[in-house]
mmCIF file of C-alpha atoms and ligand atoms in Angstrom:
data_model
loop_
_atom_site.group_PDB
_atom_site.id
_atom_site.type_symbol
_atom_site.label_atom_id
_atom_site.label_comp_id
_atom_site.label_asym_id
_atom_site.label_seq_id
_atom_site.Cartn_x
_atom_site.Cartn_y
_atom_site.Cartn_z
ATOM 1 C CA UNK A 199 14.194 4.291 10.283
ATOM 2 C CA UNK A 200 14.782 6.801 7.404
ATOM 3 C CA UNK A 201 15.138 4.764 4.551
ATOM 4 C CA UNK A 202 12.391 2.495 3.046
ATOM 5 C CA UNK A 203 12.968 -1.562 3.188
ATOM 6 C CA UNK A 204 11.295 -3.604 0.787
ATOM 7 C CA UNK A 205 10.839 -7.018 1.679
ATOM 8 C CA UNK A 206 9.218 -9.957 0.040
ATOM 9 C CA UNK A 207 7.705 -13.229 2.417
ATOM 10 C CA UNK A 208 7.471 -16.559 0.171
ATOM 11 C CA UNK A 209 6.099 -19.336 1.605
ATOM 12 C CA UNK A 210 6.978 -22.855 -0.193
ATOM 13 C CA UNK A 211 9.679 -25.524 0.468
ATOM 14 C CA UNK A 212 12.489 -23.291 1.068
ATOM 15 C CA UNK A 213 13.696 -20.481 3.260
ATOM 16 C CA UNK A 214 15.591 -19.994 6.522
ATOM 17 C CA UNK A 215 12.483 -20.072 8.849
ATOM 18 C CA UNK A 216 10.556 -23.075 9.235
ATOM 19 C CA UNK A 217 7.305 -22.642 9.761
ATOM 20 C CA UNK A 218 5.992 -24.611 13.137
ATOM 21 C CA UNK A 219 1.952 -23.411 13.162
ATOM 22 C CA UNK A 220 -0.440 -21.167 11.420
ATOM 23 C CA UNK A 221 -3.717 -20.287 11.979
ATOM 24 C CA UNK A 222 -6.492 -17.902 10.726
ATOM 25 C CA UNK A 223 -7.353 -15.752 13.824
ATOM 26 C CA UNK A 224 -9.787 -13.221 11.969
ATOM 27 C CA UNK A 225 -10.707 -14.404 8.361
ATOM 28 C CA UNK A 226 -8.876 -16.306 5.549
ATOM 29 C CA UNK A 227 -6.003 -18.384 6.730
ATOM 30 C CA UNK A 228 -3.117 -18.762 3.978
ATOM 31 C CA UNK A 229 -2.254 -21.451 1.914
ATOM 32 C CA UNK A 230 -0.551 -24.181 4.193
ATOM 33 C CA UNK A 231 3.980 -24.399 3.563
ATOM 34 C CA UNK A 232 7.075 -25.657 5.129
ATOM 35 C CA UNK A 233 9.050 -22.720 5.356
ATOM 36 C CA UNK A 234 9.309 -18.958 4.806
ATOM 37 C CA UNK A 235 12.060 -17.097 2.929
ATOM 38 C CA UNK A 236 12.145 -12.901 3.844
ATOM 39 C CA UNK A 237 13.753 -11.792 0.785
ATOM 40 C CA UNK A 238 15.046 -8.277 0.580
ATOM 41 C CA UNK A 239 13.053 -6.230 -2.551
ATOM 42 C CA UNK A 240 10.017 -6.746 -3.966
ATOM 43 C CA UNK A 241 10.193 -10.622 -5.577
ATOM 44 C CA UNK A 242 7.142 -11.065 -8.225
ATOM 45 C CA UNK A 243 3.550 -12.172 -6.188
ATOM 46 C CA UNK A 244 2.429 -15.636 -6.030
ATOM 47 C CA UNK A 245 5.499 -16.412 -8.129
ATOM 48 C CA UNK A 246 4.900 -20.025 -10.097
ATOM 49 C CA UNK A 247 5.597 -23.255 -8.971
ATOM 50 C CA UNK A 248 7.565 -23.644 -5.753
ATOM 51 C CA UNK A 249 5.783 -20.366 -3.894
ATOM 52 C CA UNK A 250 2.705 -21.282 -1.890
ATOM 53 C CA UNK A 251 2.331 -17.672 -1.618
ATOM 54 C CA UNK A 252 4.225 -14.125 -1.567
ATOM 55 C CA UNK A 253 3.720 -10.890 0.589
ATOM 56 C CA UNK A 254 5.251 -7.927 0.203
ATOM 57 C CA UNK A 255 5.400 -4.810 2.376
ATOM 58 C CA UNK A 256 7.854 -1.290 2.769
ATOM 59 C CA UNK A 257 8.841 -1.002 5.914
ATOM 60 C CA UNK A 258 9.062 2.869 5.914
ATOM 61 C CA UNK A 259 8.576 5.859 8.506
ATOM 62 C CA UNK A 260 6.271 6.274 11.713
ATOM 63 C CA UNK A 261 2.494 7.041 10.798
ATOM 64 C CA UNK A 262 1.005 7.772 14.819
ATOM 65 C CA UNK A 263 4.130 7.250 17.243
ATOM 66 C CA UNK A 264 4.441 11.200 18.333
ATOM 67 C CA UNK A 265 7.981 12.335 18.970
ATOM 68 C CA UNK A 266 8.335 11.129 22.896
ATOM 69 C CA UNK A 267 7.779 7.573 21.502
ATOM 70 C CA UNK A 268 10.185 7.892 18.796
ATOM 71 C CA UNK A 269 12.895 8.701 21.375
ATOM 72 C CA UNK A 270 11.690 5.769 23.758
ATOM 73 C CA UNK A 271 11.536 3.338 20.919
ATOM 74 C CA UNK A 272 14.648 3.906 19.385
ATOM 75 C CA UNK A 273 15.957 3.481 22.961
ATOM 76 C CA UNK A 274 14.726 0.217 23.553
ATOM 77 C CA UNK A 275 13.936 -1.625 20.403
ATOM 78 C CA UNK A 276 16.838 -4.252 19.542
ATOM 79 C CA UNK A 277 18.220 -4.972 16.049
ATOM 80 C CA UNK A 278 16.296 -8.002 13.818
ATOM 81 C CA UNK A 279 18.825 -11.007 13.735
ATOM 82 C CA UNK A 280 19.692 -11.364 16.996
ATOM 83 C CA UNK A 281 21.985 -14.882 17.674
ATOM 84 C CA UNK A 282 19.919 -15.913 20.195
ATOM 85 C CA UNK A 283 16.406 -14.992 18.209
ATOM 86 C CA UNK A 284 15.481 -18.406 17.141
ATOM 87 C CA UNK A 285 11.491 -17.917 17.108
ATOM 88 C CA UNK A 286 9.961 -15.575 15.002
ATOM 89 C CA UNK A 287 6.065 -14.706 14.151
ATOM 90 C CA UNK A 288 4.793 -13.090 11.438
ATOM 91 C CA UNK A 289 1.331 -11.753 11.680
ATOM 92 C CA UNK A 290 -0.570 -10.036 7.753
ATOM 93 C CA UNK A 291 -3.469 -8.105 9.539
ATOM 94 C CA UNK A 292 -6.091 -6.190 7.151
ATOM 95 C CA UNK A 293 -8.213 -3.727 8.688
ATOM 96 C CA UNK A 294 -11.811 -3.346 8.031
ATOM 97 C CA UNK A 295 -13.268 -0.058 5.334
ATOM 98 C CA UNK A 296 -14.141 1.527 8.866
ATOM 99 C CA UNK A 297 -10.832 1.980 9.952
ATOM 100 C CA UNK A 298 -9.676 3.718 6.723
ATOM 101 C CA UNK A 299 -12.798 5.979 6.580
ATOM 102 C CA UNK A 300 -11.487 7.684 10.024
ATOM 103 C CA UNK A 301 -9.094 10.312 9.992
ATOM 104 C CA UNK A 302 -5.689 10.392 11.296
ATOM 105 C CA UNK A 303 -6.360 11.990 15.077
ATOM 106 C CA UNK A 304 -9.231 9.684 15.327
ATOM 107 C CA UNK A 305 -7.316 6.358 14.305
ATOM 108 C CA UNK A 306 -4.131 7.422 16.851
ATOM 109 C CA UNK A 307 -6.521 7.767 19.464
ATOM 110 C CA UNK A 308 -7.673 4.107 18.650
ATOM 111 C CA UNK A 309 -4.453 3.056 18.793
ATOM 112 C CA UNK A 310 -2.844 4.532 21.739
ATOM 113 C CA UNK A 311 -5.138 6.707 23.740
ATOM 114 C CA UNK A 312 -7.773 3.893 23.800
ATOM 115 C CA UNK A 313 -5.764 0.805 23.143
ATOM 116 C CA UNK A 314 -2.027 1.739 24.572
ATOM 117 C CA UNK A 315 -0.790 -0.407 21.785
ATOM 118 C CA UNK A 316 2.659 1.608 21.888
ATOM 119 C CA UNK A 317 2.514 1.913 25.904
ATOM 120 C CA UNK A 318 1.961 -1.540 26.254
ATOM 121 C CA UNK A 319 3.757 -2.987 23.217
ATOM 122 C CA UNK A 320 7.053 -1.164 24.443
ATOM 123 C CA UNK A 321 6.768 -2.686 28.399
ATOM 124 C CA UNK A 322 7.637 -6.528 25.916
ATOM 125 C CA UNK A 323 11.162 -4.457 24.718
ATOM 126 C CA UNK A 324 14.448 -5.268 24.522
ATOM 127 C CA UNK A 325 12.775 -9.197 24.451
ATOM 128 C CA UNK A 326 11.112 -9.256 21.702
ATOM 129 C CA UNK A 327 12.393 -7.521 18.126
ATOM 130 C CA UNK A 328 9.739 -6.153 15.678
ATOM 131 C CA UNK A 329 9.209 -4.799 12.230
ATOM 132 C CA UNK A 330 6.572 -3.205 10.659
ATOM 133 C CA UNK A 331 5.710 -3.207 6.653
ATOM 134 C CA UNK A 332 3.113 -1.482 5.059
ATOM 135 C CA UNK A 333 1.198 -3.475 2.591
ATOM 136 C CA UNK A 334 -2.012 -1.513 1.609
ATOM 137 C CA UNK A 335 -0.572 1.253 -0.409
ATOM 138 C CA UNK A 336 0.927 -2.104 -2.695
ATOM 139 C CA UNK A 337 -2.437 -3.311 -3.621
ATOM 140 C CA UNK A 338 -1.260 -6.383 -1.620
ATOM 141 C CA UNK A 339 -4.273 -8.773 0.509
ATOM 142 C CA UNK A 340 -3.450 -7.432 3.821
ATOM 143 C CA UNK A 341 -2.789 -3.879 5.025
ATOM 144 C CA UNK A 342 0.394 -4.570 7.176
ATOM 145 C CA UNK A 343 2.997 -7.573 7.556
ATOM 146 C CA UNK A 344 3.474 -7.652 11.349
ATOM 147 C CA UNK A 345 7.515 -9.468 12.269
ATOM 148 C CA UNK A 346 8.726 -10.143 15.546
ATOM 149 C CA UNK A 347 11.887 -11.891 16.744
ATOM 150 C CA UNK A 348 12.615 -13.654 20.231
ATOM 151 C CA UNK A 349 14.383 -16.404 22.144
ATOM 152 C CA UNK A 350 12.469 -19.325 23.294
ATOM 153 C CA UNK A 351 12.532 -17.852 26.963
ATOM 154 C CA UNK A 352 10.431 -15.041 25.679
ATOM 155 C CA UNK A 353 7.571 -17.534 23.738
ATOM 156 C CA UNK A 354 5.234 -16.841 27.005
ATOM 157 C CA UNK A 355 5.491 -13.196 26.932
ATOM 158 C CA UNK A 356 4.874 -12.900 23.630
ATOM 159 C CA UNK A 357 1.864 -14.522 23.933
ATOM 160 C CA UNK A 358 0.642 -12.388 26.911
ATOM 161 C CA UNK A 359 1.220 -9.711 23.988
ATOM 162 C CA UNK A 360 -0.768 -10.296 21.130
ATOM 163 C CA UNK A 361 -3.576 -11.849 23.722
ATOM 164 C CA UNK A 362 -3.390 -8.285 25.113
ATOM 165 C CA UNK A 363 -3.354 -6.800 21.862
ATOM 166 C CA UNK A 364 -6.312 -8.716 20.596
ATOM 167 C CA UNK A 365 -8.822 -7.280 23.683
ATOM 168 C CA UNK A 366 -8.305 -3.818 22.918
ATOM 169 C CA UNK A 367 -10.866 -1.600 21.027
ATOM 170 C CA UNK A 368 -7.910 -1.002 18.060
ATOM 171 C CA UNK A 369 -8.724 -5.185 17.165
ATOM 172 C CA UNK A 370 -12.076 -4.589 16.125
ATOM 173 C CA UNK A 371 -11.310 -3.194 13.380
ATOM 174 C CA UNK A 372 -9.019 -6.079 12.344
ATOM 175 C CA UNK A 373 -11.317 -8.369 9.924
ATOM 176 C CA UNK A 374 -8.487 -10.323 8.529
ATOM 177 C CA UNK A 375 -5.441 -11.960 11.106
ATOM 178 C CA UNK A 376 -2.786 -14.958 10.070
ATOM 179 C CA UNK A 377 -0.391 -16.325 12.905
ATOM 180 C CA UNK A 378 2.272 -17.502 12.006
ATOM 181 C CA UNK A 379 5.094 -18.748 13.969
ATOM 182 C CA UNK A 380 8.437 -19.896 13.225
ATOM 183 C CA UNK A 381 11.813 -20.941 14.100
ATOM 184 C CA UNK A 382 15.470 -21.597 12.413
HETATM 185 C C1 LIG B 1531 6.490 -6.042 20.578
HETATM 186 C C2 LIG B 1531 5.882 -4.951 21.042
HETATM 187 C C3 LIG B 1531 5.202 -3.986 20.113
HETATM 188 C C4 LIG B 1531 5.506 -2.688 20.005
HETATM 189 C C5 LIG B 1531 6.548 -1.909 20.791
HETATM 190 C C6 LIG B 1531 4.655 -2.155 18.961
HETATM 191 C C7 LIG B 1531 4.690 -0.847 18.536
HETATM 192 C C8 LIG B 1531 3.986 -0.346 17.492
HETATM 193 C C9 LIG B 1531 4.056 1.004 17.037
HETATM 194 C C10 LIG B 1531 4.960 2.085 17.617
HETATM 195 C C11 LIG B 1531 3.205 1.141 16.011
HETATM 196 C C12 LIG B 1531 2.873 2.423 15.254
HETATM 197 C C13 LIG B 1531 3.746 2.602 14.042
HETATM 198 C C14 LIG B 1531 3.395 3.907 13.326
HETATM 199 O O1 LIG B 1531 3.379 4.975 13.983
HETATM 200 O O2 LIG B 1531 3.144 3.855 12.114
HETATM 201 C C15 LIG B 1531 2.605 -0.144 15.780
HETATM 202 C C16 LIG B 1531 1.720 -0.429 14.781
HETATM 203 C C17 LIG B 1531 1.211 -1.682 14.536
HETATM 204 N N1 LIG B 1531 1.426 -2.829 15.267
HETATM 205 FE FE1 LIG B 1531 2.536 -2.962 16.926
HETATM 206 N N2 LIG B 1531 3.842 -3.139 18.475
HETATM 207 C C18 LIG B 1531 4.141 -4.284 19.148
HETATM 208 C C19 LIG B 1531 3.540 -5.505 18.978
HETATM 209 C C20 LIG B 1531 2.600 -5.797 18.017
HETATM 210 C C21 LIG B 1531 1.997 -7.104 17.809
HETATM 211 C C22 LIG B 1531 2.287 -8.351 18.653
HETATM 212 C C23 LIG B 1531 1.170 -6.996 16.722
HETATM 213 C C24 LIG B 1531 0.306 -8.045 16.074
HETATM 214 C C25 LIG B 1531 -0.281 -9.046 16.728
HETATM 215 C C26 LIG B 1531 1.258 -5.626 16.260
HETATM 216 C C27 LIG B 1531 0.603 -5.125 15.163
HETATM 217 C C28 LIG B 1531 0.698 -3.844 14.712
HETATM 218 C C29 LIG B 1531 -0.010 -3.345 13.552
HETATM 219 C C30 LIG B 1531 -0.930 -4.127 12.634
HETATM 220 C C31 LIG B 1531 0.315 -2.005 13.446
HETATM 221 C C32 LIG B 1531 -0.180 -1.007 12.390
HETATM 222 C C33 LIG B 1531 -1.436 -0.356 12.930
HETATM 223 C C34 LIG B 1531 -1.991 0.698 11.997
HETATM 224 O O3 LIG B 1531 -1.210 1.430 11.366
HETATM 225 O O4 LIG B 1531 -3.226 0.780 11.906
HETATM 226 N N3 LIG B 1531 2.111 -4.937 17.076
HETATM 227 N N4 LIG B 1531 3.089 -1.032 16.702
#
């Protein structure tokens, strides 16, 4: 992806997604809603009244995927809005002072060498659709706004997934984790 997306999450009584569960799994959990609007552009934070809350991210270029990965990816990940995408999650994750006081090599080999995160996050593709935003270089609460997209015959494996994801040495360093899952 070449260009940068802004997007803005606001949780309150509106939105296309309705939010079925949420739950703190490192950390603060958010303030409790009905649904979640993903609004293109960066909408105003905690905006008065009907918001419960706002997050905002730039979903932008790669930081670790090297350039074998890049190929792979963009060969297997599908498009965000698929018809029969009904169930979506979206996961903020902040990561702890630790993780920003290593340098780049040593964070990538966190991530892949030691965790497989890309390795083992691509075997869930075409099945499950996914977009990262960056959130840290905002000033916003968490560092990244996780999204991911799937039909209701793909719930279990996306389970497997982030259960995977959350035993690997990369988690650790995650001290703040919201889950939450929805579905138009
Ligand atoms: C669906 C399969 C998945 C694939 C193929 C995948 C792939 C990737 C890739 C390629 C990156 C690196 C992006 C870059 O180079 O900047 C990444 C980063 C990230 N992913 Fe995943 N991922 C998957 C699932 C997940 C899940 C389920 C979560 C959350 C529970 C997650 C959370 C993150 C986070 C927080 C980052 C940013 C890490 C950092 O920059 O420190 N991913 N993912």
């Amino acid at each position: 992806m070449a260009a940068v997306v802004f997007s803005s999450f606001i949780a309150g009584a509106a939105g296309l997604w309705k939010i079925v569960a949420h739950r703190a799994v490192a950390g603060e959990p958010l303030a409790d809603a009905e649904r979640l609007s993903v609004e293109a552009g960066l909408a105003a934070p905690a905006s008065p009244a009907a918001s419960a809350w706002t997050l905002r991210g730039a979903a932008g270029h790669v930081r670790y995927v090297v350039s074998d990965e890049k190929v792979a990816l963009g060969r297997v990940q599908p498009p965000l809005g698929r018809e029969q995408a009904t169930l979506a999650a979206f996961i903020p994750i902040r990561k702890s002072a630790a993780w920003w006081e290593l340098a780049q090599d040593e964070r990538r080999a966190i991530l892949e060498d030691r965790s497989r995160h890309i390795a083992d996050g691509m075997r869930y593709l075409p099945a499950i659709a996914r977009r990262l935003y960056q959130s840290r270089e905002l000033g916003e609460p968490f560092d990244f706004l996780t999204w991911f997209e799937y039909a209701p015959e793909h719930a279990g494996q996306f389970e497997e997934l982030t259960q995977l994801l959350r035993s690997t040495e990369e988690w650790r360093y995650v001290e703040r984790e919201v889950d939450i899952r929805l579905e138009r």
